[in-house]
C-alpha positions as a Python dict, from the first residue, in 0.01 Angstrom:
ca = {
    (1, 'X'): (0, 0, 0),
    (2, 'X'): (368, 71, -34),
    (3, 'X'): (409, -236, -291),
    (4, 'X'): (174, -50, -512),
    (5, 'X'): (359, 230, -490),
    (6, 'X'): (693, 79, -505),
    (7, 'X'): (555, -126, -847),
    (8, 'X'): (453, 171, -997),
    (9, 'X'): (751, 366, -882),
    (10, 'X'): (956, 48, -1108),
    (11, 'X'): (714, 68, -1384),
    (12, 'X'): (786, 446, -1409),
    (13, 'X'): (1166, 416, -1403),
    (14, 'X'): (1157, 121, -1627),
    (15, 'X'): (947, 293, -1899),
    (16, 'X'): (1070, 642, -1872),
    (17, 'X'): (1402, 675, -1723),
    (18, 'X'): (1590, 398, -1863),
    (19, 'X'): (1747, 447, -2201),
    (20, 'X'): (1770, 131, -2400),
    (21, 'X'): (2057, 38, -2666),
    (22, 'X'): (1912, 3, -3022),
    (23, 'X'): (1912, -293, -3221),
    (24, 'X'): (2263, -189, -3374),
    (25, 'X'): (2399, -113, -3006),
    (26, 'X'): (2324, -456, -2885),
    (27, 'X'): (2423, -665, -3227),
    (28, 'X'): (2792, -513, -3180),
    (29, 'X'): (2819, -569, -2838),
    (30, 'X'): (2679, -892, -2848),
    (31, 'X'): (2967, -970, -3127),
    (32, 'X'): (3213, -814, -2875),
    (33, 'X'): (3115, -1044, -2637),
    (34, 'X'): (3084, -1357, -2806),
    (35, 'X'): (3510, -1244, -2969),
    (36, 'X'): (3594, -1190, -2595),
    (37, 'X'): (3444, -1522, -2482),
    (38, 'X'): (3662, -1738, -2788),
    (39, 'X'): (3998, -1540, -2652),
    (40, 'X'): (3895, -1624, -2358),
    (41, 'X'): (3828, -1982, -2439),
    (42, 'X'): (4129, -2028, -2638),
    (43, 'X'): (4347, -1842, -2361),
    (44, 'X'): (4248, -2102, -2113),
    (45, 'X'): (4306, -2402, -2385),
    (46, 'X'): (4635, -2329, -2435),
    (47, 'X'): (4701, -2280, -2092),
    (48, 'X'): (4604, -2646, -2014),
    (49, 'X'): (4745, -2787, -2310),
    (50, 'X'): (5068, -2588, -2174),
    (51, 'X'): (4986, -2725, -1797),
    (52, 'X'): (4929, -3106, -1963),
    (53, 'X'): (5244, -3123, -2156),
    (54, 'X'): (5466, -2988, -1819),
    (55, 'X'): (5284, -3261, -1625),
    (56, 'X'): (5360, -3508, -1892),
    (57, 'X'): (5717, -3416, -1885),
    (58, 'X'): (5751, -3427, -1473),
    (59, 'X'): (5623, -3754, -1479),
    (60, 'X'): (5745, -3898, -1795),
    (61, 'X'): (6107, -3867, -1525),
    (62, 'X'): (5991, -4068, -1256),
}
C-alpha cells in the first residue's frame, strides 16, 4: 500500500510542483552547454599537445 501512495505522491509532484523550462529555456542552455563542452575540449587539447611536445623535448636529450 505505501508504493501506491508513494507513486502517486511522485505523480503529484511531478505534474504539479515541478516547473519546467520552456522550449526557449532549454535551446539556450543546451547551446551553453554544448560552447562549454568545445572550451572544454579544446582546453584539454592544448594541454596535451603542450604535455606531448615537453615529453618530446625530455626525451629528444637522452
Amino acid at each position: 500500500m505505501k508504493i501506491v501512495e508513494n507513486l502517486k505522491a511522485s505523480y503529484n509532484e511531478l505534474v504539479h510542483k515541478t516547473s519546467w523550462p520552456t522550449t526557449k529555456e532549454l535551446a539556450n542552455s543546451s547551446v551553453l552547454v554544448l560552447i562549454a563542452s568545445l572550451v572544454l575540449a579544446l582546453v584539454v587539447w592544448v594541454m596535451d599537445l603542450c604535455f606531448e611536445w615537453l615529453m618530446t623535448l625530455i626525451y629528444g636529450l637522452f
